[in-house]
PDB file of C-alpha atoms in Angstrom:
ATOM      1  CA  ARG G 845      -0.604  86.856  -5.953  1.00 45.00           C
ATOM      2  CA  ILE G 846      -0.219  86.368  -9.693  1.00 47.00           C
ATOM      3  CA  LEU G 847      -2.160  84.919 -12.598  1.00 52.00           C
ATOM      4  CA  LEU G 848      -0.462  82.566 -15.061  1.00 52.00           C
ATOM      5  CA  ASP G 849      -3.040  81.226 -17.512  1.00 56.00           C
ATOM      6  CA  PRO G 850      -1.720  78.508 -19.858  1.00 54.00           C
ATOM      7  CA  ASP G 851      -4.803  78.719 -22.059  1.00 54.00           C
ATOM      8  CA  GLY G 852      -5.105  82.395 -22.950  1.00 55.00           C
ATOM      9  CA  MET G 853      -5.343  85.941 -21.642  1.00 59.00           C
ATOM     10  CA  HIS G 854      -8.501  86.816 -19.696  1.00 59.00           C
ATOM     11  CA  PHE G 855      -9.489  89.578 -22.130  1.00 60.00           C
ATOM     12  CA  LEU G 856      -9.797  87.091 -24.999  1.00 64.00           C
ATOM     13  CA  PRO G 857     -13.312  85.677 -24.378  1.00 65.00           C
ATOM     14  CA  GLY G 858     -13.608  81.917 -24.425  1.00 66.00           C
ATOM     15  CA  MET G 859      -9.854  81.334 -24.635  1.00 70.00           C
ATOM     16  CA  SER G 860      -8.862  81.628 -20.982  1.00 74.00           C
ATOM     17  CA  ARG G 861      -9.062  79.033 -18.255  1.00 76.00           C
ATOM     18  CA  THR G 862     -11.314  81.449 -16.347  1.00 80.00           C
ATOM     19  CA  ASP G 863     -14.010  81.141 -19.002  1.00 83.00           C
ATOM     20  CA  ARG G 864     -13.507  77.431 -19.572  1.00 83.00           C
ATOM     21  CA  LEU G 865     -13.911  76.531 -15.892  1.00 86.00           C
ATOM     22  CA  TRP G 866     -16.728  79.021 -15.253  1.00 89.00           C
ATOM     23  CA  VAL G 867     -19.243  76.688 -16.882  1.00 90.00           C
ATOM     24  CA  SER G 868     -18.902  74.290 -13.951  1.00 93.00           C
ATOM     25  CA  VAL G 869     -17.964  76.804 -11.235  1.00 93.00           C
ATOM     26  CA  ARG G 870     -21.187  78.814 -11.648  1.00 95.00           C
ATOM     27  CA  GLU G 871     -23.307  75.741 -10.913  1.00 96.00           C
ATOM     28  CA  GLN G 872     -21.617  74.954  -7.586  1.00 95.00           C
ATOM     29  CA  PRO G 873     -22.994  76.824  -4.535  1.00 96.00           C
ATOM     30  CA  LEU G 874     -20.356  77.801  -1.994  1.00 97.00           C
ATOM     31  CA  THR G 875     -19.998  75.627   1.071  1.00 97.00           C
ATOM     32  CA  GLU G 876     -20.157  77.297   4.479  1.00 97.00           C
ATOM     33  CA  HIS G 877     -16.385  76.962   4.718  1.00 97.00           C
ATOM     34  CA  GLN G 878     -15.851  78.592   1.317  1.00 97.00           C
ATOM     35  CA  ARG G 879     -18.249  81.393   2.153  1.00 97.00           C
ATOM     36  CA  SER G 880     -16.415  82.040   5.408  1.00 97.00           C
ATOM     37  CA  GLU G 881     -13.059  82.016   3.585  1.00 95.00           C
ATOM     38  CA  LEU G 882     -14.313  84.579   1.088  1.00 96.00           C
ATOM     39  CA  ASP G 883     -15.940  86.800   3.721  1.00 96.00           C
ATOM     40  CA  ASN G 884     -12.770  86.829   5.833  1.00 96.00           C
ATOM     41  CA  LEU G 885     -10.585  87.679   2.862  1.00 93.00           C
ATOM     42  CA  ILE G 886     -12.871  90.550   1.843  1.00 94.00           C
ATOM     43  CA  VAL G 887     -12.853  91.965   5.385  1.00 94.00           C
ATOM     44  CA  SER G 888      -9.046  91.795   5.456  1.00 92.00           C
ATOM     45  CA  TRP G 889      -8.761  93.353   1.981  1.00 89.00           C
ATOM     46  CA  ARG G 890     -11.113  96.213   2.769  1.00 89.00           C
ATOM     47  CA  SER G 891      -9.618  96.965   6.183  1.00 90.00           C
ATOM     48  CA  GLY G 892      -6.141  97.010   4.639  1.00 86.00           C
ATOM     49  CA  ARG G 893      -7.376  99.225   1.783  1.00 84.00           C
ATOM     50  CA  ILE G 894      -5.335  97.061  -0.588  1.00 77.00           C
ATOM     51  CA  SER G 895      -5.427  97.362  -4.370  1.00 78.00           C
ATOM     52  CA  LYS G 896      -3.484  96.274  -7.452  1.00 73.00           C
ATOM     53  CA  HIS G 897      -1.616  99.583  -7.562  1.00 72.00           C
ATOM     54  CA  PRO G 898      -0.286 101.416  -4.479  1.00 70.00           C
ATOM     55  CA  GLN G 899      -2.877 103.917  -3.290  1.00 73.00           C
ATOM     56  CA  SER G 900      -2.333 107.283  -1.664  1.00 78.00           C
ATOM     57  CA  ASP G 901      -4.521 110.111  -0.399  1.00 87.00           C
ATOM     58  CA  ALA G 902      -3.868 113.816  -0.883  1.00 92.00           C
ATOM     59  CA  VAL G 903      -5.547 116.082   1.672  1.00 94.00           C
ATOM     60  CA  GLU G 904      -6.556 118.690  -0.900  1.00 95.00           C
ATOM     61  CA  GLU G 905      -8.090 116.069  -3.189  1.00 95.00           C
ATOM     62  CA  LEU G 906      -9.997 114.439  -0.334  1.00 95.00           C
ATOM     63  CA  SER G 907     -11.367 117.852   0.548  1.00 96.00           C
ATOM     64  CA  ALA G 908     -12.476 118.485  -3.042  1.00 96.00           C
ATOM     65  CA  LEU G 909     -14.020 115.031  -3.193  1.00 97.00           C
ATOM     66  CA  ASP G 910     -15.936 115.584   0.040  1.00 96.00           C
ATOM     67  CA  GLU G 911     -17.275 118.903  -1.199  1.00 97.00           C
ATOM     68  CA  PHE G 912     -18.281 117.404  -4.548  1.00 97.00           C
ATOM     69  CA  THR G 913     -19.985 114.290  -3.153  1.00 97.00           C
ATOM     70  CA  SER G 914     -21.661 116.142  -0.272  1.00 97.00           C
ATOM     71  CA  GLY G 915     -23.138 118.610  -2.746  1.00 97.00           C
ATOM     72  CA  ALA G 916     -24.387 115.753  -4.906  1.00 97.00           C
ATOM     73  CA  ARG G 917     -26.014 114.049  -1.924  1.00 96.00           C
ATOM     74  CA  ARG G 918     -27.703 117.232  -0.737  1.00 97.00           C
ATOM     75  CA  ALA G 919     -29.170 117.646  -4.220  1.00 97.00           C
ATOM     76  CA  GLY G 920     -30.249 113.999  -4.369  1.00 96.00           C
ATOM     77  CA  ARG G 921     -27.795 113.195  -7.169  1.00 96.00           C
ATOM     78  CA  PRO G 922     -26.535 109.602  -7.555  1.00 96.00           C
ATOM     79  CA  LEU G 923     -22.776 109.144  -7.997  1.00 97.00           C
ATOM     80  CA  LEU G 924     -20.964 107.154 -10.686  1.00 97.00           C
ATOM     81  CA  PHE G 925     -17.291 106.190 -10.348  1.00 97.00           C
ATOM     82  CA  ILE G 926     -15.238 105.717 -13.540  1.00 97.00           C
ATOM     83  CA  PRO G 927     -11.713 104.280 -13.104  1.00 96.00           C
ATOM     84  CA  ASP G 928      -9.391 105.618 -15.782  1.00 94.00           C
ATOM     85  CA  GLN G 929      -7.237 103.256 -17.856  1.00 94.00           C
ATOM     86  CA  ILE G 930      -4.152 103.519 -20.037  1.00 92.00           C
ATOM     87  CA  PRO G 931      -5.484 103.864 -23.617  1.00 92.00           C
ATOM     88  CA  TRP G 932      -2.826 101.558 -25.080  1.00 91.00           C
ATOM     89  CA  ASP G 933      -3.162  98.812 -22.460  1.00 89.00           C
ATOM     90  CA  ALA G 934      -3.810  95.392 -24.026  1.00 86.00           C
ATOM     91  CA  ASN G 935      -6.982  95.104 -21.910  1.00 86.00           C
ATOM     92  CA  VAL G 936      -8.272  98.184 -23.712  1.00 92.00           C
ATOM     93  CA  LEU G 937      -6.961  97.668 -27.229  1.00 90.00           C
ATOM     94  CA  LEU G 938      -8.134  94.063 -27.552  1.00 86.00           C
ATOM     95  CA  GLY G 939     -11.502  94.742 -25.938  1.00 89.00           C
ATOM     96  CA  LEU G 940     -12.616  97.847 -27.834  1.00 92.00           C
ATOM     97  CA  ASP G 941     -15.116  95.983 -30.021  1.00 88.00           C
ATOM     98  CA  ARG G 942     -17.964  98.526 -30.272  1.00 92.00           C
ATOM     99  CA  PHE G 943     -15.750 101.487 -29.357  1.00 96.00           C
ATOM    100  CA  LYS G 944     -13.037 103.116 -31.452  1.00 95.00           C
ATOM    101  CA  SER G 945     -10.759 104.043 -28.560  1.00 95.00           C
ATOM    102  CA  TRP G 946     -10.641 104.679 -24.812  1.00 94.00           C
ATOM    103  CA  ASP G 947     -11.670 108.298 -25.440  1.00 93.00           C
ATOM    104  CA  ASP G 948     -14.605 107.084 -27.543  1.00 96.00           C
ATOM    105  CA  PHE G 949     -15.693 104.907 -24.612  1.00 96.00           C
ATOM    106  CA  ALA G 950     -15.328 107.849 -22.205  1.00 95.00           C
ATOM    107  CA  ARG G 951     -17.388 110.140 -24.440  1.00 95.00           C
ATOM    108  CA  HIS G 952     -20.070 107.472 -24.730  1.00 96.00           C
ATOM    109  CA  VAL G 953     -20.287 107.047 -20.950  1.00 96.00           C
ATOM    110  CA  LEU G 954     -20.621 110.802 -20.484  1.00 95.00           C
ATOM    111  CA  PHE G 955     -23.385 110.908 -23.106  1.00 94.00           C
ATOM    112  CA  SER G 956     -25.158 107.877 -21.631  1.00 95.00           C
ATOM    113  CA  THR G 957     -24.996 108.846 -17.966  1.00 95.00           C
ATOM    114  CA  PRO G 958     -28.321 110.395 -16.871  1.00 94.00           C
ATOM    115  CA  LYS G 959     -28.063 114.170 -16.504  1.00 93.00           C
ATOM    116  CA  ASP G 960     -28.971 114.105 -12.824  1.00 95.00           C
ATOM    117  CA  TRP G 961     -25.978 111.888 -11.986  1.00 96.00           C
ATOM    118  CA  ARG G 962     -22.601 113.164 -10.861  1.00 97.00           C
ATOM    119  CA  ILE G 963     -19.370 111.434 -11.907  1.00 97.00           C
ATOM    120  CA  VAL G 964     -16.022 110.896 -10.203  1.00 97.00           C
ATOM    121  CA  VAL G 965     -13.080 109.853 -12.395  1.00 96.00           C
ATOM    122  CA  LYS G 966      -9.844 108.568 -10.863  1.00 94.00           C
ATOM    123  CA  LEU G 967      -6.784 108.830 -13.079  1.00 92.00           C
ATOM    124  CA  HIS G 968      -4.796 105.656 -13.600  1.00 90.00           C
ATOM    125  CA  PRO G 969      -1.626 105.624 -11.436  1.00 84.00           C
ATOM    126  CA  MET G 970       0.500 105.186 -14.581  1.00 83.00           C
ATOM    127  CA  ARG G 971      -1.122 108.020 -16.539  1.00 80.00           C
ATOM    128  CA  ARG G 972       1.382 110.501 -17.968  1.00 69.00           C
ATOM    129  CA  ASP G 973      -1.298 112.966 -19.026  1.00 73.00           C
ATOM    130  CA  SER G 974      -4.989 113.406 -18.308  1.00 68.00           C
ATOM    131  CA  SER G 975      -7.645 112.731 -20.936  1.00 69.00           C
ATOM    132  CA  SER G 976      -9.396 115.924 -22.015  1.00 81.00           C
ATOM    133  CA  VAL G 977     -12.728 114.136 -22.511  1.00 88.00           C
ATOM    134  CA  PHE G 978     -13.912 114.819 -18.955  1.00 86.00           C
ATOM    135  CA  ALA G 979     -12.572 118.378 -18.682  1.00 81.00           C
ATOM    136  CA  SER G 980     -15.541 120.220 -20.169  1.00 77.00           C
ATOM    137  CA  ASP G 981     -18.317 118.475 -18.205  1.00 88.00           C
ATOM    138  CA  ASP G 982     -19.320 120.188 -14.970  1.00 90.00           C
ATOM    139  CA  ARG G 983     -20.914 116.975 -13.698  1.00 95.00           C
ATOM    140  CA  VAL G 984     -17.433 115.436 -13.393  1.00 96.00           C
ATOM    141  CA  LEU G 985     -14.729 115.596 -10.731  1.00 96.00           C
ATOM    142  CA  VAL G 986     -11.334 114.176 -11.744  1.00 94.00           C
ATOM    143  CA  VAL G 987      -9.069 112.991  -8.924  1.00 94.00           C
ATOM    144  CA  ASP G 988      -5.611 111.478  -8.874  1.00 91.00           C
ATOM    145  CA  ARG G 989      -4.371 110.720  -5.367  1.00 91.00           C
ATOM    146  CA  VAL G 990      -7.450 109.253  -3.721  1.00 93.00           C
ATOM    147  CA  ASN G 991      -7.661 105.638  -2.581  1.00 91.00           C
ATOM    148  CA  ILE G 992     -10.132 103.632  -4.653  1.00 91.00           C
ATOM    149  CA  HIS G 993     -11.624 102.164  -1.478  1.00 92.00           C
ATOM    150  CA  ALA G 994     -12.829 105.650  -0.582  1.00 92.00           C
ATOM    151  CA  LEU G 995     -14.298 106.136  -4.055  1.00 95.00           C
ATOM    152  CA  ILE G 996     -16.033 102.764  -4.166  1.00 94.00           C
ATOM    153  CA  GLY G 997     -17.528 103.457  -0.759  1.00 93.00           C
ATOM    154  CA  LEU G 998     -18.858 106.861  -1.799  1.00 95.00           C
ATOM    155  CA  CYS G 999     -20.403 105.981  -5.163  1.00 95.00           C
ATOM    156  CA  ASP G1000     -23.630 104.223  -6.087  1.00 96.00           C
ATOM    157  CA  SER G1001     -22.295 102.527  -9.193  1.00 96.00           C
ATOM    158  CA  VAL G1002     -19.060 101.879 -11.073  1.00 97.00           C
ATOM    159  CA  CYS G1003     -18.611 102.008 -14.830  1.00 97.00           C
ATOM    160  CA  THR G1004     -15.352 100.488 -16.031  1.00 97.00           C
ATOM    161  CA  PHE G1005     -13.937  99.550 -19.378  1.00 96.00           C
ATOM    162  CA  SER G1006     -11.905  96.575 -18.184  1.00 93.00           C
ATOM    163  CA  SER G1007     -10.187  97.785 -15.034  1.00 93.00           C
ATOM    164  CA  ASN G1008      -9.792  95.383 -12.128  1.00 91.00           C
ATOM    165  CA  VAL G1009     -11.396  98.146 -10.054  1.00 94.00           C
ATOM    166  CA  GLY G1010     -14.678  96.700 -11.349  1.00 95.00           C
ATOM    167  CA  PHE G1011     -13.883  93.390  -9.653  1.00 95.00           C
ATOM    168  CA  GLU G1012     -12.978  95.245  -6.479  1.00 94.00           C
ATOM    169  CA  ALA G1013     -16.271  97.151  -6.628  1.00 96.00           C
ATOM    170  CA  LEU G1014     -18.181  93.887  -6.898  1.00 97.00           C
ATOM    171  CA  LEU G1015     -16.295  92.577  -3.859  1.00 95.00           C
ATOM    172  CA  SER G1016     -17.613  95.659  -2.049  1.00 95.00           C
ATOM    173  CA  GLY G1017     -21.194  95.011  -3.199  1.00 95.00           C
ATOM    174  CA  VAL G1018     -21.367  97.928  -5.649  1.00 96.00           C
ATOM    175  CA  PRO G1019     -23.076  97.395  -9.047  1.00 96.00           C
ATOM    176  CA  VAL G1020     -20.780  97.464 -12.081  1.00 97.00           C
ATOM    177  CA  THR G1021     -21.245  98.264 -15.766  1.00 97.00           C
ATOM    178  CA  CYS G1022     -18.548  97.199 -18.250  1.00 96.00           C
ATOM    179  CA  GLY G1023     -17.595  98.649 -21.610  1.00 96.00           C
ATOM    180  CA  GLY G1024     -14.827  96.221 -22.518  1.00 94.00           C
ATOM    181  CA  ILE G1025     -14.171  92.550 -21.831  1.00 90.00           C
ATOM    182  CA  PRO G1026     -12.641  92.180 -18.348  1.00 90.00           C
ATOM    183  CA  HIS G1027     -12.426  88.738 -16.797  1.00 89.00           C
ATOM    184  CA  PHE G1028     -15.498  89.389 -14.606  1.00 93.00           C
ATOM    185  CA  SER G1029     -17.886  90.644 -17.321  1.00 92.00           C
ATOM    186  CA  ARG G1030     -20.603  88.752 -19.213  1.00 91.00           C
ATOM    187  CA  LYS G1031     -21.027  86.222 -16.433  1.00 93.00           C
ATOM    188  CA  GLY G1032     -24.376  87.360 -15.082  1.00 94.00           C
ATOM    189  CA  PHE G1033     -23.444  89.832 -12.348  1.00 95.00           C
ATOM    190  CA  THR G1034     -22.496  92.937 -14.362  1.00 96.00           C
ATOM    191  CA  ALA G1035     -24.277  95.103 -16.924  1.00 96.00           C
ATOM    192  CA  GLU G1036     -22.656  95.549 -20.334  1.00 96.00           C
ATOM    193  CA  LEU G1037     -22.660  98.636 -22.526  1.00 96.00           C
ATOM    194  CA  SER G1038     -23.897  98.142 -26.071  1.00 95.00           C
ATOM    195  CA  GLY G1039     -22.396 101.337 -27.476  1.00 94.00           C
ATOM    196  CA  THR G1040     -25.859 102.644 -28.379  1.00 94.00           C
ATOM    197  CA  ALA G1041     -28.372 105.130 -26.962  1.00 92.00           C
ATOM    198  CA  ALA G1042     -29.951 102.223 -25.038  1.00 92.00           C
ATOM    199  CA  ASP G1043     -27.082 102.474 -22.581  1.00 94.00           C
ATOM    200  CA  LEU G1044     -28.772 105.483 -20.987  1.00 92.00           C
ATOM    201  CA  ASP G1045     -31.219 103.064 -19.389  1.00 89.00           C
ATOM    202  CA  CYS G1046     -28.463 100.550 -18.634  1.00 90.00           C
ATOM    203  CA  LEU G1047     -26.415 103.021 -16.600  1.00 91.00           C
ATOM    204  CA  SER G1048     -29.396 104.384 -14.706  1.00 87.00           C
ATOM    205  CA  THR G1049     -30.848 101.029 -13.628  1.00 86.00           C
ATOM    206  CA  THR G1050     -27.750  98.939 -12.842  1.00 84.00           C
ATOM    207  CA  GLN G1051     -28.294  96.785  -9.766  1.00 87.00           C
ATOM    208  CA  PHE G1052     -26.460  94.050  -7.886  1.00 92.00           C
ATOM    209  CA  SER G1053     -29.240  91.738  -6.735  1.00 90.00           C
ATOM    210  CA  GLY G1054     -29.183  88.861  -4.288  1.00 91.00           C
ATOM    211  CA  GLN G1055     -28.958  86.198  -6.984  1.00 94.00           C
ATOM    212  CA  GLN G1056     -26.216  88.120  -8.798  1.00 96.00           C
ATOM    213  CA  ARG G1057     -24.278  88.405  -5.543  1.00 96.00           C
ATOM    214  CA  GLU G1058     -24.622  84.679  -4.970  1.00 96.00           C
ATOM    215  CA  VAL G1059     -23.241  83.841  -8.413  1.00 97.00           C
ATOM    216  CA  PHE G1060     -20.506  86.446  -8.064  1.00 97.00           C
ATOM    217  CA  GLY G1061     -19.478  84.857  -4.757  1.00 97.00           C
ATOM    218  CA  ARG G1062     -18.850  81.586  -6.581  1.00 97.00           C
ATOM    219  CA  TYR G1063     -16.762  83.408  -9.160  1.00 95.00           C
ATOM    220  CA  ALA G1064     -14.836  85.465  -6.609  1.00 95.00           C
ATOM    221  CA  HIS G1065     -13.964  82.431  -4.499  1.00 95.00           C
ATOM    222  CA  HIS G1066     -12.788  80.551  -7.580  1.00 92.00           C
ATOM    223  CA  ILE G1067     -10.600  83.459  -8.723  1.00 88.00           C
ATOM    224  CA  LEU G1068      -9.147  84.285  -5.324  1.00 89.00           C
ATOM    225  CA  PHE G1069      -8.610  80.799  -3.926  1.00 87.00           C
ATOM    226  CA  ASP G1070      -8.292  78.432  -6.900  1.00 81.00           C
ATOM    227  CA  TYR G1071      -7.143  80.498  -9.858  1.00 74.00           C
ATOM    228  CA  LEU G1072      -4.518  82.935  -8.600  1.00 66.00           C
ATOM    229  CA  ILE G1073      -1.315  81.551  -7.130  1.00 57.00           C
ATOM    230  CA  ASP G1074       1.127  82.901  -4.573  1.00 57.00           C
ATOM    231  CA  GLN G1075       4.271  84.344  -6.116  1.00 53.00           C
ATOM    232  CA  ASN G1076       6.483  81.900  -4.195  1.00 58.00           C
ATOM    233  CA  ASP G1077       4.353  78.784  -4.862  1.00 54.00           C
ATOM    234  CA  ALA G1078       6.219  77.063  -7.702  1.00 52.00           C
ATOM    235  CA  ALA G1079       4.393  73.771  -7.066  1.00 58.00           C
ATOM    236  CA  ALA G1080       1.110  75.421  -8.080  1.00 52.00           C
ATOM    237  CA  LEU G1081       2.379  75.628 -11.659  1.00 50.00           C
ATOM    238  CA  ASP G1082       2.042  71.849 -11.945  1.00 55.00           C
ATOM    239  CA  LYS G1083      -1.696  71.879 -11.135  1.00 55.00           C
TER     240      LYS G1083
END
């Protein structure tokens, strides 16, 4: 499915149709039918291990991931998942705000993540080279060919700049912290980084409560059933 927004791109706050319609969408509880629609779609999506980019698994990386996460669990260490992004992507460049660059964001997250946490970073499928920011931190495991569904299922929290992986994590019931301005941020069901030392507390206490899940369900149903259109549905362009 695709997104064609006649009002503005989703990473320009207040200019997109997503933001304009959210004012009314957030006040409308899901009907039983809508809730069933959403639940069924999520089950199908998770069982199919579907994502925006094709996902693959490498045996050696899965083995390293298992060793890393098992060690963290034995030591009682929570796990944070950071999806990598292309530094020059428009989602990143136009959402930097309190950060100077993607690497500045990455350094801030490393500084702000509590020392007892362990971190898994998945490289973006289109990355031509790996960021060196994570290389010198022994709390971090960097993976490339591991399906994000496996990572979301293993980790306690996700910290994204503006990757759609954050939306997928929320669909899986995992709490999300945002550094940039993705379409799903600043709507009441994510935490937002401030770019200051206060983010240490933000990253360590992120939750996804019952009320947040309820509001997110309204948003997710609106995005998945009313906002996106099928690629072969030309009539939807007239709506």
